[in-house]
Short mmCIF file of N, CA and C in Angstrom, two decimals:
data_model
loop_
_atom_site.label_atom_id
_atom_site.label_comp_id
_atom_site.label_asym_id
_atom_site.label_seq_id
_atom_site.Cartn_x
_atom_site.Cartn_y
_atom_site.Cartn_z
N UNK A 1 161.74 11.70 -1.97
CA UNK A 1 161.62 9.87 -0.50
C UNK A 1 160.78 10.56 -0.21
N UNK A 2 159.59 8.76 -0.17
CA UNK A 2 158.73 9.10 0.38
C UNK A 2 157.94 8.74 1.32
N UNK A 3 157.16 9.19 2.50
CA UNK A 3 156.87 9.55 3.92
C UNK A 3 157.52 8.62 4.54
N UNK A 4 157.08 7.11 4.40
CA UNK A 4 157.66 6.51 5.02
C UNK A 4 158.88 5.81 5.00
N UNK A 5 159.86 5.82 3.74
CA UNK A 5 160.72 5.52 4.03
C UNK A 5 161.31 7.12 4.73
N UNK A 6 160.71 7.34 4.72
CA UNK A 6 161.47 9.17 5.80
C UNK A 6 161.36 8.70 6.76
N UNK A 7 160.58 7.65 7.26
CA UNK A 7 160.53 7.62 9.32
C UNK A 7 159.51 7.81 9.46
N UNK A 8 158.21 8.65 8.30
CA UNK A 8 157.90 9.46 8.81
C UNK A 8 156.45 9.27 9.57
N UNK A 9 155.95 7.34 8.69
CA UNK A 9 154.06 7.33 8.48
C UNK A 9 154.64 7.03 9.90
N UNK A 10 152.76 7.56 10.55
CA UNK A 10 152.20 7.25 11.74
C UNK A 10 151.03 6.71 11.32
N UNK A 11 150.19 5.97 11.83
CA UNK A 11 149.56 5.16 12.50
C UNK A 11 147.87 6.07 12.93
N UNK A 12 146.29 6.30 12.35
CA UNK A 12 145.96 6.79 13.72
C UNK A 12 145.00 5.73 13.66
N UNK A 13 144.20 5.75 14.71
CA UNK A 13 143.09 5.03 15.37
C UNK A 13 142.09 4.65 16.05
N UNK A 14 141.10 5.04 15.38
CA UNK A 14 139.57 6.04 15.94
C UNK A 14 138.92 4.65 15.67
N UNK A 15 138.60 4.61 16.78
CA UNK A 15 137.22 3.87 17.28
C UNK A 15 136.41 4.05 17.78
N UNK A 16 134.17 4.62 17.56
CA UNK A 16 133.57 5.30 18.08
C UNK A 16 132.73 3.58 18.35
N UNK A 17 131.95 4.45 20.22
CA UNK A 17 131.12 3.69 20.42
C UNK A 17 129.84 3.76 20.69
N UNK A 18 128.94 3.17 20.53
CA UNK A 18 127.60 3.49 21.39
C UNK A 18 127.02 2.74 21.97
N UNK A 19 126.98 2.72 23.19
CA UNK A 19 126.64 1.97 24.53
C UNK A 19 125.68 2.04 25.02
N UNK A 20 124.17 1.01 25.92
CA UNK A 20 123.33 0.69 25.41
C UNK A 20 123.15 1.21 27.41
N UNK A 21 122.06 1.56 26.88
CA UNK A 21 121.87 3.00 28.09
C UNK A 21 121.58 1.81 29.41
N UNK A 22 121.98 0.01 29.38
CA UNK A 22 122.10 -0.18 31.25
C UNK A 22 123.70 -0.42 30.85
N UNK A 23 123.99 0.42 30.46
CA UNK A 23 125.87 -0.05 30.40
C UNK A 23 126.25 -0.31 31.69
N UNK A 24 127.19 -0.95 32.42
CA UNK A 24 127.56 -0.86 33.43
C UNK A 24 127.00 -0.75 35.01
N UNK A 25 125.25 -0.36 34.24
CA UNK A 25 125.02 -0.88 35.94
C UNK A 25 124.16 0.52 35.85
N UNK A 26 125.29 1.15 34.92
CA UNK A 26 125.43 2.95 35.62
C UNK A 26 124.85 3.95 35.54
N UNK A 27 124.20 3.77 33.99
CA UNK A 27 124.45 4.36 32.46
C UNK A 27 125.06 4.65 31.50
N UNK A 28 125.05 4.95 30.47
CA UNK A 28 125.47 5.12 29.63
C UNK A 28 127.11 6.41 29.64
N UNK A 29 126.60 6.90 29.99
CA UNK A 29 128.25 9.11 29.94
C UNK A 29 129.34 8.07 31.07
N UNK A 30 127.65 7.47 32.62
CA UNK A 30 128.88 7.43 33.60
C UNK A 30 129.43 5.85 33.84
N UNK A 31 129.65 5.36 31.91
CA UNK A 31 130.28 3.57 31.91
C UNK A 31 130.84 4.69 30.89
N UNK A 32 130.75 5.58 30.01
CA UNK A 32 131.75 5.23 29.18
C UNK A 32 132.55 6.58 29.10
N UNK A 33 132.89 7.56 30.54
CA UNK A 33 133.85 7.81 31.25
C UNK A 33 135.02 7.25 32.43
N UNK A 34 133.92 5.98 32.60
CA UNK A 34 135.36 4.55 33.51
C UNK A 34 135.92 3.97 32.27
N UNK A 35 135.24 4.01 31.24
CA UNK A 35 135.82 3.21 29.62
C UNK A 35 136.66 4.21 29.15
N UNK A 36 136.71 5.16 28.85
CA UNK A 36 137.55 6.76 28.61
C UNK A 36 138.98 6.47 29.43
N UNK A 37 138.73 6.44 31.49
CA UNK A 37 139.73 6.32 31.91
C UNK A 37 140.44 4.87 31.99
N UNK A 38 139.73 4.10 31.58
CA UNK A 38 140.90 2.20 30.99
C UNK A 38 141.24 2.83 30.11
N UNK A 39 140.38 3.66 28.79
CA UNK A 39 141.82 3.56 27.53
C UNK A 39 142.85 4.40 27.76
N UNK A 40 142.75 5.22 28.63
CA UNK A 40 143.73 5.91 28.43
C UNK A 40 144.56 5.95 28.76
N UNK A 41 144.31 5.31 30.18
CA UNK A 41 145.53 3.60 31.03
C UNK A 41 146.34 2.80 29.84
N UNK A 42 146.01 2.80 28.84
CA UNK A 42 146.69 1.50 28.30
C UNK A 42 147.81 2.45 27.87
N UNK A 43 147.96 3.62 27.40
CA UNK A 43 148.85 4.32 26.59
C UNK A 43 150.47 4.25 27.66
N UNK A 44 150.17 3.82 29.64
CA UNK A 44 151.46 4.15 29.97
C UNK A 44 151.23 2.11 30.24
N UNK A 45 150.49 1.72 29.68
CA UNK A 45 151.15 0.12 29.66
C UNK A 45 150.87 -0.45 28.54
N UNK A 46 151.30 -0.02 27.40
CA UNK A 46 150.88 -0.71 26.31
C UNK A 46 152.94 -0.27 25.65
N UNK A 47 153.87 -0.35 25.06
CA UNK A 47 154.79 0.17 24.13
C UNK A 47 154.38 0.27 22.77
N UNK A 48 154.68 1.11 22.15
CA UNK A 48 154.75 1.44 21.13
C UNK A 48 153.07 2.67 21.17
N UNK A 49 153.06 3.04 21.60
CA UNK A 49 151.38 3.78 21.92
C UNK A 49 152.09 5.03 21.71
N UNK A 50 151.56 6.35 21.02
CA UNK A 50 152.34 7.37 20.43
C UNK A 50 151.65 8.71 21.08
N UNK A 51 150.32 8.19 21.30
CA UNK A 51 149.34 8.75 21.98
C UNK A 51 147.80 8.20 21.73
N UNK A 52 147.59 8.64 23.00
CA UNK A 52 145.77 7.99 23.16
C UNK A 52 145.21 8.85 23.26
N UNK A 53 144.14 9.19 23.71
CA UNK A 53 143.35 10.05 24.02
C UNK A 53 142.01 9.59 23.72
N UNK A 54 140.72 9.10 25.06
CA UNK A 54 139.64 8.68 24.66
C UNK A 54 138.93 9.72 25.32
N UNK A 55 137.95 10.04 25.17
CA UNK A 55 136.62 11.09 24.78
C UNK A 55 135.09 10.64 25.12
N UNK A 56 134.53 11.33 25.69
CA UNK A 56 133.01 11.30 26.18
C UNK A 56 131.70 12.26 25.07
N UNK A 57 131.32 11.72 25.20
CA UNK A 57 130.49 12.92 24.53
C UNK A 57 129.22 14.00 24.94
N UNK A 58 129.81 14.30 25.05
CA UNK A 58 129.01 15.86 25.39
C UNK A 58 128.08 16.82 24.51
N UNK A 59 127.45 16.11 23.17
CA UNK A 59 126.65 17.08 22.60
C UNK A 59 124.77 15.86 23.12
N UNK A 60 124.84 16.35 21.72
CA UNK A 60 122.71 15.74 22.16
C UNK A 60 122.45 14.42 22.43
N UNK A 61 122.64 13.90 23.39
CA UNK A 61 122.73 12.58 22.99
C UNK A 61 121.69 11.23 22.97
N UNK A 62 121.47 10.42 22.40
CA UNK A 62 120.89 9.37 21.77
C UNK A 62 121.08 10.27 19.96
N UNK A 63 122.12 10.90 19.51
CA UNK A 63 122.51 11.12 18.54
C UNK A 63 123.63 10.54 18.04
N UNK A 64 124.26 10.56 18.82
CA UNK A 64 125.87 9.93 17.89
C UNK A 64 126.55 8.75 18.47
N UNK A 65 126.96 8.47 19.15
CA UNK A 65 127.80 7.56 19.71
C UNK A 65 128.63 8.66 21.31
N UNK A 66 128.01 7.22 22.15
CA UNK A 66 128.76 7.64 23.21
C UNK A 66 130.02 7.43 24.04
N UNK A 67 131.92 7.72 23.74
CA UNK A 67 132.71 7.38 23.28
C UNK A 67 134.08 6.89 22.11
N UNK A 68 135.03 7.81 22.78
CA UNK A 68 135.61 7.95 21.15
C UNK A 68 137.12 7.58 21.69
N UNK A 69 137.69 6.42 20.91
CA UNK A 69 139.32 6.24 21.37
C UNK A 69 140.54 7.46 19.73
N UNK A 70 141.38 7.11 20.16
CA UNK A 70 141.52 8.05 19.00
C UNK A 70 143.05 8.12 19.88
N UNK A 71 143.48 6.90 19.19
CA UNK A 71 145.33 6.55 19.38
C UNK A 71 146.32 7.06 17.99
N UNK A 72 147.76 6.36 18.41
CA UNK A 72 149.00 7.38 17.36
C UNK A 72 149.67 5.81 17.55
N UNK A 73 149.94 5.60 16.41
CA UNK A 73 151.42 4.12 16.15
C UNK A 73 152.18 4.05 15.18
N UNK A 74 153.81 3.92 15.68
CA UNK A 74 154.52 4.61 14.91
C UNK A 74 153.80 4.02 13.46
N UNK A 75 153.41 2.54 13.50
CA UNK A 75 153.31 1.90 12.11
C UNK A 75 152.28 0.94 12.41
N UNK A 76 152.06 -0.13 11.56
CA UNK A 76 151.27 -0.88 10.99
C UNK A 76 151.98 -1.20 12.53
N UNK A 77 152.68 -2.15 12.50
CA UNK A 77 153.39 -3.43 13.25
C UNK A 77 153.21 -3.42 14.93
N UNK A 78 153.06 -1.88 14.28
CA UNK A 78 152.85 -1.55 16.55
C UNK A 78 151.08 -1.49 17.26
N UNK A 79 150.10 -0.68 15.70
CA UNK A 79 149.62 -0.98 15.84
C UNK A 79 149.02 -1.77 16.57
N UNK A 80 148.68 -2.90 15.64
CA UNK A 80 149.20 -5.13 15.72
C UNK A 80 148.96 -5.55 16.67
N UNK A 81 150.72 -4.93 17.13
CA UNK A 81 151.10 -5.23 18.43
C UNK A 81 150.05 -4.77 20.23
N UNK A 82 150.12 -4.49 19.24
CA UNK A 82 148.84 -3.41 20.55
C UNK A 82 147.39 -3.97 19.92
N UNK A 83 147.12 -4.25 19.51
CA UNK A 83 145.54 -4.99 19.41
C UNK A 83 145.74 -7.19 20.42
N UNK A 84 146.70 -7.02 20.37
CA UNK A 84 147.15 -8.12 20.59
C UNK A 84 147.77 -8.33 22.22
N UNK A 85 147.80 -6.63 22.70
CA UNK A 85 148.17 -7.63 23.72
C UNK A 85 147.11 -7.67 25.07
N UNK A 86 147.41 -8.13 25.75
CA UNK A 86 146.59 -8.07 26.54
C UNK A 86 145.84 -7.77 28.06
N UNK A 87 146.79 -6.46 28.29
CA UNK A 87 146.16 -5.33 28.94
C UNK A 87 144.97 -4.39 27.82
N UNK A 88 145.53 -4.29 26.70
CA UNK A 88 144.31 -4.51 25.63
C UNK A 88 143.44 -4.93 25.62
N UNK A 89 143.37 -6.35 25.58
CA UNK A 89 142.37 -7.63 25.06
C UNK A 89 140.52 -7.88 26.39
N UNK A 90 142.06 -6.84 27.85
CA UNK A 90 141.47 -6.46 28.84
C UNK A 90 140.01 -5.64 28.77
N UNK A 91 139.85 -4.10 28.38
CA UNK A 91 139.52 -3.38 28.43
C UNK A 91 139.07 -3.00 26.86
N UNK A 92 138.99 -4.58 26.10
CA UNK A 92 138.27 -4.46 24.64
C UNK A 92 137.18 -5.55 25.51
N UNK A 93 137.36 -6.36 26.44
CA UNK A 93 136.29 -7.13 26.47
C UNK A 93 135.19 -6.44 27.73
N UNK A 94 136.22 -4.75 28.74
CA UNK A 94 134.72 -4.40 29.28
C UNK A 94 133.83 -3.56 28.21
N UNK A 95 134.64 -2.59 27.26
CA UNK A 95 133.51 -1.78 26.89
C UNK A 95 132.87 -2.69 25.53
N UNK A 96 133.18 -3.73 25.17
CA UNK A 96 133.11 -4.96 23.94
C UNK A 96 131.38 -5.53 25.20
N UNK A 97 131.85 -6.09 26.58
CA UNK A 97 130.48 -5.49 27.67
C UNK A 97 129.41 -4.98 27.53
N UNK A 98 129.59 -3.86 26.92
CA UNK A 98 128.20 -2.46 27.26
C UNK A 98 127.83 -1.82 25.75
N UNK A 99 128.93 -1.80 24.34
CA UNK A 99 128.50 -1.71 23.28
C UNK A 99 127.30 -1.93 22.46
N UNK A 100 126.30 -1.35 22.47
CA UNK A 100 125.38 -1.69 21.42
C UNK A 100 125.83 -1.44 19.66
N UNK A 101 127.60 -0.62 20.04
CA UNK A 101 128.31 -1.01 18.05
C UNK A 101 129.25 0.09 18.34
N UNK A 102 129.16 -0.29 17.34
CA UNK A 102 130.96 0.66 17.56
C UNK A 102 131.62 0.57 15.45
N UNK A 103 132.34 1.35 15.63
CA UNK A 103 132.31 1.53 14.50
C UNK A 103 134.19 1.90 13.86
N UNK A 104 134.79 1.42 12.84
CA UNK A 104 136.80 1.89 12.86
C UNK A 104 137.17 2.25 12.24
N UNK A 105 137.46 3.49 12.42
CA UNK A 105 138.74 3.45 11.24
C UNK A 105 140.24 3.30 11.62
N UNK A 106 140.99 2.84 10.59
CA UNK A 106 142.60 3.09 10.98
C UNK A 106 143.00 3.43 9.08
N UNK A 107 143.48 3.95 9.49
CA UNK A 107 144.14 5.03 8.46
C UNK A 107 145.82 5.78 8.49
N UNK A 108 146.48 6.10 7.21
CA UNK A 108 148.11 6.24 7.99
C UNK A 108 147.72 8.10 7.92
N UNK A 109 148.81 8.36 8.67
CA UNK A 109 148.69 9.71 8.58
C UNK A 109 150.58 9.71 8.03
N UNK A 110 151.25 10.85 7.10
CA UNK A 110 152.54 11.46 7.30
C UNK A 110 153.00 12.68 7.43
#
């Protein structure tokens, strides 16, 4: 039997952002930390999130992304519902206002 039929399928949503130097008027690292808190708080606000973690880059400044989000959902429908949720829309607007670029990967775990 395949993983989907056995109910073992999960979807992982990974997003990385590089913030503008003037992000939030406080600098990239400081604003990334604020955004990480906003992103992680979505775990208690939006149904269907199995896990959610946001992290701020501690590596070499300027060489990669400033902020990453890794979240897991029970299925594709739950990910879609998360993306349409008003709290997600609110936080997405905060991030989009500070982002210079982003990369997204969504994939199925089994």
